[in-house]
Coordinates of C-alpha atoms in Angstrom, one line a residue:
M1265 CA 8.4 -38.0 -63.5
N1266 CA 8.2 -38.6 -59.8
A1267 CA 6.4 -36.0 -57.8
L1268 CA 6.7 -35.3 -54.1
R1269 CA 3.4 -35.3 -52.1
F1270 CA 3.0 -33.7 -48.7
S1271 CA 0.2 -34.2 -46.2
P1272 CA -1.8 -31.1 -45.3
S1273 CA -0.4 -31.2 -41.8
L1274 CA 3.2 -31.0 -43.1
T1275 CA 2.5 -28.4 -45.6
A1276 CA 1.0 -26.2 -42.9
F1277 CA 4.1 -26.6 -40.8
V1278 CA 6.5 -25.8 -43.6
A1279 CA 4.4 -22.7 -44.4
A1280 CA 4.5 -21.7 -40.7
L1281 CA 8.3 -21.9 -40.7
A1282 CA 8.6 -20.0 -44.0
F1283 CA 6.1 -17.3 -43.3
P1284 CA 5.9 -16.9 -39.4
A1285 CA 3.0 -15.2 -38.0
T1286 CA 3.6 -11.5 -37.1
A1287 CA 4.9 -11.4 -33.5
Q1288 CA 2.6 -9.6 -30.9
V1289 CA 3.9 -6.3 -30.0
N1290 CA 3.1 -4.8 -26.4
T1291 CA 2.8 -1.0 -26.7
F1292 CA 2.5 1.4 -23.9
T1293 CA 1.9 5.2 -24.5
D1294 CA 3.1 8.1 -22.4
I1295 CA -0.1 9.8 -21.4
R1296 CA 1.9 12.9 -20.4
A1297 CA 0.0 13.2 -17.2
G1298 CA 1.7 16.5 -16.2
V1299 CA 3.4 15.2 -13.0
P1300 CA 6.7 16.5 -12.3
D1301 CA 10.1 14.6 -13.0
L1302 CA 11.7 13.8 -9.6
A1303 CA 15.2 12.5 -8.2
R1304 CA 15.2 10.1 -5.4
P1305 CA 11.4 9.5 -5.6
A1306 CA 8.8 7.3 -4.0
V1307 CA 5.3 6.7 -5.6
A1308 CA 2.2 4.8 -4.6
W1309 CA -1.3 4.4 -6.1
G1310 CA -4.5 4.5 -4.1
D1311 CA -8.1 5.7 -4.4
Y1312 CA -8.1 8.3 -1.6
D1313 CA -11.3 9.9 -2.7
G1314 CA -13.2 6.8 -3.1
D1315 CA -14.4 7.6 -6.6
G1316 CA -13.4 4.3 -8.1
D1317 CA -10.2 5.4 -9.8
L1318 CA -6.5 5.3 -8.5
D1319 CA -5.0 8.4 -7.5
L1320 CA -1.3 9.1 -7.0
V1321 CA 1.1 10.3 -4.4
L1322 CA 4.7 11.0 -5.0
T1323 CA 7.7 12.3 -3.3
G1324 CA 11.1 13.4 -4.4
E1325 CA 13.3 16.4 -5.4
A1326 CA 12.6 18.7 -8.3
H1327 CA 14.9 21.8 -9.2
G1328 CA 16.2 21.8 -5.4
D1329 CA 12.7 21.6 -4.0
K1330 CA 11.6 18.5 -1.9
L1331 CA 8.2 17.7 -2.8
T1332 CA 5.2 15.4 -1.6
L1333 CA 2.3 15.7 -3.9
I1334 CA -1.1 14.1 -4.2
Y1335 CA -2.7 13.9 -7.8
R1336 CA -6.5 13.2 -8.0
N1337 CA -7.2 11.1 -11.0
D1338 CA -10.5 12.2 -12.7
A1339 CA -11.0 9.7 -15.6
G1340 CA -7.5 9.8 -16.6
D1341 CA -6.8 13.4 -15.8
F1342 CA -4.4 14.1 -13.0
T1343 CA -4.7 17.3 -10.8
D1344 CA -2.6 18.3 -7.9
I1345 CA -4.9 18.7 -5.0
S1346 CA -2.4 21.1 -3.2
A1347 CA -2.3 18.9 0.1
I1348 CA -0.3 20.4 2.9
L1349 CA 2.3 17.8 3.4
V1350 CA 5.9 17.7 4.3
G1351 CA 8.1 17.7 1.3
V1352 CA 10.5 14.7 1.3
Q1353 CA 13.1 12.9 -1.0
N1354 CA 14.9 9.6 -0.7
G1355 CA 11.9 8.0 1.3
A1356 CA 8.8 6.0 1.3
V1357 CA 5.1 6.5 0.9
A1358 CA 2.2 4.1 1.6
W1359 CA -1.5 4.4 1.8
G1360 CA -3.6 2.7 4.5
D1361 CA -6.8 3.4 6.4
F1362 CA -5.5 3.4 9.8
D1363 CA -8.4 5.1 11.5
N1364 CA -10.9 2.7 9.9
D1365 CA -13.2 5.4 8.6
G1366 CA -13.3 4.0 5.1
D1367 CA -10.9 6.2 3.3
L1368 CA -7.2 5.9 2.7
D1369 CA -4.7 7.8 5.0
L1370 CA -1.0 8.2 4.2
V1371 CA 2.4 7.8 5.7
A1372 CA 5.4 9.6 4.2
S1373 CA 9.0 9.4 5.3
G1374 CA 12.2 10.6 4.0
E1375 CA 14.7 13.6 4.1
A1376 CA 12.9 16.8 4.5
D1377 CA 14.5 20.3 4.7
S1378 CA 14.4 19.9 8.6
G1379 CA 16.0 16.5 8.5
A1380 CA 14.7 12.9 8.4
V1381 CA 11.0 12.6 9.1
T1382 CA 8.1 10.3 9.2
R1383 CA 4.6 11.6 9.3
V1384 CA 1.1 10.0 9.3
Y1385 CA -1.6 11.9 7.8
R1386 CA -5.3 11.5 8.3
N1387 CA -7.6 11.7 5.3
N1388 CA -10.6 13.8 6.2
A1389 CA -13.1 13.5 3.1
G1390 CA -10.0 14.3 0.8
S1391 CA -8.3 16.8 3.1
F1392 CA -5.1 15.7 4.8
A1393 CA -4.1 16.7 8.3
Q1394 CA -1.1 15.5 10.2
A1395 CA -2.1 12.8 12.8
A1396 CA 1.3 11.6 14.0
S1397 CA 4.9 12.5 13.9
L1398 CA 7.1 9.4 14.4
T1399 CA 10.9 8.8 14.5
G1400 CA 12.3 10.3 11.3
L1401 CA 13.8 8.1 8.9
S1402 CA 15.1 8.4 5.4
A1403 CA 16.4 6.0 2.7
G1404 CA 13.9 3.4 3.9
S1405 CA 10.6 1.7 3.4
A1406 CA 7.2 1.8 5.0
A1407 CA 4.2 -0.8 5.0
W1408 CA 0.9 -0.9 6.8
G1409 CA -0.3 -4.2 8.1
D1410 CA -2.5 -5.5 11.0
Y1411 CA 0.2 -7.7 12.7
D1412 CA -1.7 -8.1 16.0
N1413 CA -5.1 -8.7 14.5
D1414 CA -6.9 -6.1 16.6
G1415 CA -8.7 -4.7 13.6
D1416 CA -6.5 -1.7 12.9
L1417 CA -3.4 -1.0 10.6
D1418 CA -0.1 -1.1 12.3
L1419 CA 3.1 0.3 10.7
L1420 CA 6.6 -0.8 10.0
V1421 CA 9.1 1.8 8.8
T1422 CA 12.9 1.4 8.0
G1423 CA 15.6 3.9 7.1
L1424 CA 18.4 6.2 8.3
T1425 CA 18.0 8.5 11.3
S1426 CA 19.6 11.2 9.4
A1427 CA 20.7 12.0 5.9
S1428 CA 24.1 13.0 7.2
A1429 CA 27.0 10.9 8.0
A1430 CA 25.7 10.5 11.5
G1431 CA 22.7 8.8 10.6
V1432 CA 22.2 5.2 11.7
A1433 CA 19.9 2.4 10.4
A1434 CA 16.8 1.8 12.2
T1435 CA 13.6 -0.3 12.0
R1436 CA 10.5 0.8 13.9
L1437 CA 7.4 -1.2 14.4
Y1438 CA 4.4 0.9 15.6
R1439 CA 1.3 -0.6 17.2
N1440 CA -1.9 1.3 16.2
D1441 CA -4.4 1.3 19.1
G1442 CA -7.4 3.5 18.0
G1443 CA -5.1 5.9 16.1
V1444 CA -2.3 6.1 18.7
F1445 CA 0.9 4.8 17.5
T1446 CA 3.3 3.1 20.0
S1447 CA 6.7 1.9 19.1
V1448 CA 7.1 -1.6 20.3
A1449 CA 9.9 -4.2 20.6
H1450 CA 10.6 -6.4 17.8
P1451 CA 13.1 -9.1 16.5
F1452 CA 14.0 -7.3 13.3
P1453 CA 17.5 -6.0 12.4
N1454 CA 17.9 -2.3 11.9
C1455 CA 17.9 -1.6 8.1
C1456 CA 17.9 1.0 5.5
T1457 CA 17.9 1.3 1.7
G1458 CA 15.6 -1.7 1.3
A1459 CA 12.0 -2.9 1.3
V1460 CA 9.5 -4.3 3.7
V1461 CA 6.2 -6.2 2.9
W1462 CA 3.6 -7.8 5.0
G1463 CA 2.1 -11.2 3.9
D1464 CA 0.5 -14.1 5.5
Y1465 CA 3.0 -16.9 3.8
D1466 CA 1.9 -19.8 6.1
K1467 CA -1.8 -19.2 5.9
D1468 CA -2.1 -19.2 9.7
G1469 CA -4.2 -15.9 9.8
K1470 CA -1.4 -13.8 10.9
L1471 CA 0.7 -11.3 8.9
D1472 CA 4.3 -12.4 8.5
L1473 CA 7.1 -10.0 7.3
L1474 CA 9.7 -9.8 4.5
L1475 CA 12.4 -7.5 5.3
A1476 CA 15.3 -6.6 2.9
G1477 CA 18.0 -4.0 2.9
N1478 CA 21.2 -3.1 4.5
A1479 CA 21.4 -4.2 8.1
T1480 CA 23.7 -2.8 10.7
G1481 CA 26.6 -5.0 11.4
V1482 CA 25.4 -7.6 8.8
G1483 CA 25.3 -6.0 5.4
D1484 CA 22.8 -6.8 2.8
I1485 CA 20.1 -9.2 3.9
L1486 CA 16.6 -10.5 2.8
R1487 CA 14.8 -12.2 5.7
I1488 CA 11.3 -13.8 6.2
Y1489 CA 9.9 -13.5 9.7
R1490 CA 7.0 -15.8 10.9
N1491 CA 4.4 -14.1 13.0
N1492 CA 4.1 -16.1 16.2
N1493 CA 1.6 -13.9 18.0
V1494 CA -1.2 -15.7 19.7
T1495 CA -4.1 -14.1 18.1
A1496 CA -5.0 -15.2 14.6
N1497 CA -7.5 -13.5 12.2
T1498 CA -10.5 -15.7 12.2
A1499 CA -13.7 -15.4 10.2
S1500 CA -16.6 -13.7 11.7
N1501 CA -20.0 -15.4 12.5
A1502 CA -22.6 -14.7 9.9
P1503 CA -24.9 -11.7 10.7
T1504 CA -28.6 -12.1 11.3
N1505 CA -31.8 -10.2 10.5
L1506 CA -30.8 -9.3 6.9
G1507 CA -32.9 -6.7 5.4
V1508 CA -32.9 -4.7 2.0
N1509 CA -34.9 -1.5 1.2
V1510 CA -35.0 0.0 -2.2
L1511 CA -35.2 3.6 -2.5
G1512 CA -35.3 4.8 -6.1
T1513 CA -31.8 4.3 -7.5
S1514 CA -30.4 3.5 -3.8
V1515 CA -30.3 0.4 -1.9
D1516 CA -30.1 0.3 2.0
S1517 CA -28.9 -2.8 3.7
S1518 CA -29.3 -3.6 7.2
W1519 CA -28.4 -6.6 9.5
S1520 CA -27.6 -7.4 13.0
A1521 CA -23.9 -7.7 13.7
A1522 CA -22.4 -11.2 14.7
S1523 CA -21.6 -11.2 18.5
D1524 CA -17.9 -12.3 18.3
A1525 CA -14.4 -10.9 18.3
Q1526 CA -14.5 -10.0 14.6
K1527 CA -17.7 -7.9 14.7
W1528 CA -17.8 -4.8 12.5
E1529 CA -17.9 -2.3 15.5
L1530 CA -14.3 -3.3 16.5
I1531 CA -13.1 -1.7 13.2
G1532 CA -15.1 1.4 13.6
I1533 CA -17.9 0.5 11.3
D1534 CA -21.5 0.6 12.3
P1535 CA -23.3 -1.9 10.1
K1536 CA -26.6 -0.2 10.4
Q1537 CA -24.9 2.8 8.7
L1538 CA -23.6 0.9 5.6
T1539 CA -25.4 1.7 2.3
M1540 CA -24.7 0.4 -1.2

């Protein structure tokens, strides 16, 4: 009788076809965080209290109420901190340290009970206070980015000037000068119902812009704009006189700041006060 003989490699191949390995299943579990279900929402993660885990801000409408809520994350347990913020829906939220004090501040835009709003809130050790009221916009986006490389975060906001039929699309670029926001001229179309993202796509040290949405007189667009401003973000010179002092479980670090345009003091940080 003739018998068929298979090589070990062929045998393994045939076995794999007949008995495929169990496919990996990616599973996700609803942690039942206790946050409200919202219509027309906007959400963003950010460690506003600097404890090493991501907290949550959310906006939207629930049971007829417009809400803007911040939830503190304590090892996976989320607690509403009862921040006094304007409630909005159909808008945008974004974290960013606009005042360079080391903690995340907040911008929220959208449709409030009073109409379209854009508010900037300063984070004071976990307590939020209004720092600026800008052109009210809803149905848009917001993004922080230091487009002029002066060491503080500027702000771009898009949306409708009103939730009513009278609302028109608008794009606002705000230059931040030490916490004072000034609306400046820009080449971007007026947009709503879209997205904006800063990023240095050409690696020249300056933030460029991706803008998408419904533009006035044009329709739906997606555009990338190169930043042609003169000032690039260059690396700082190395500091000098480095020192370390161990105090029990703490370590104090000290150094002399570099004497160039990128030194720490220009972004509101005193290097002699930094600790690890």
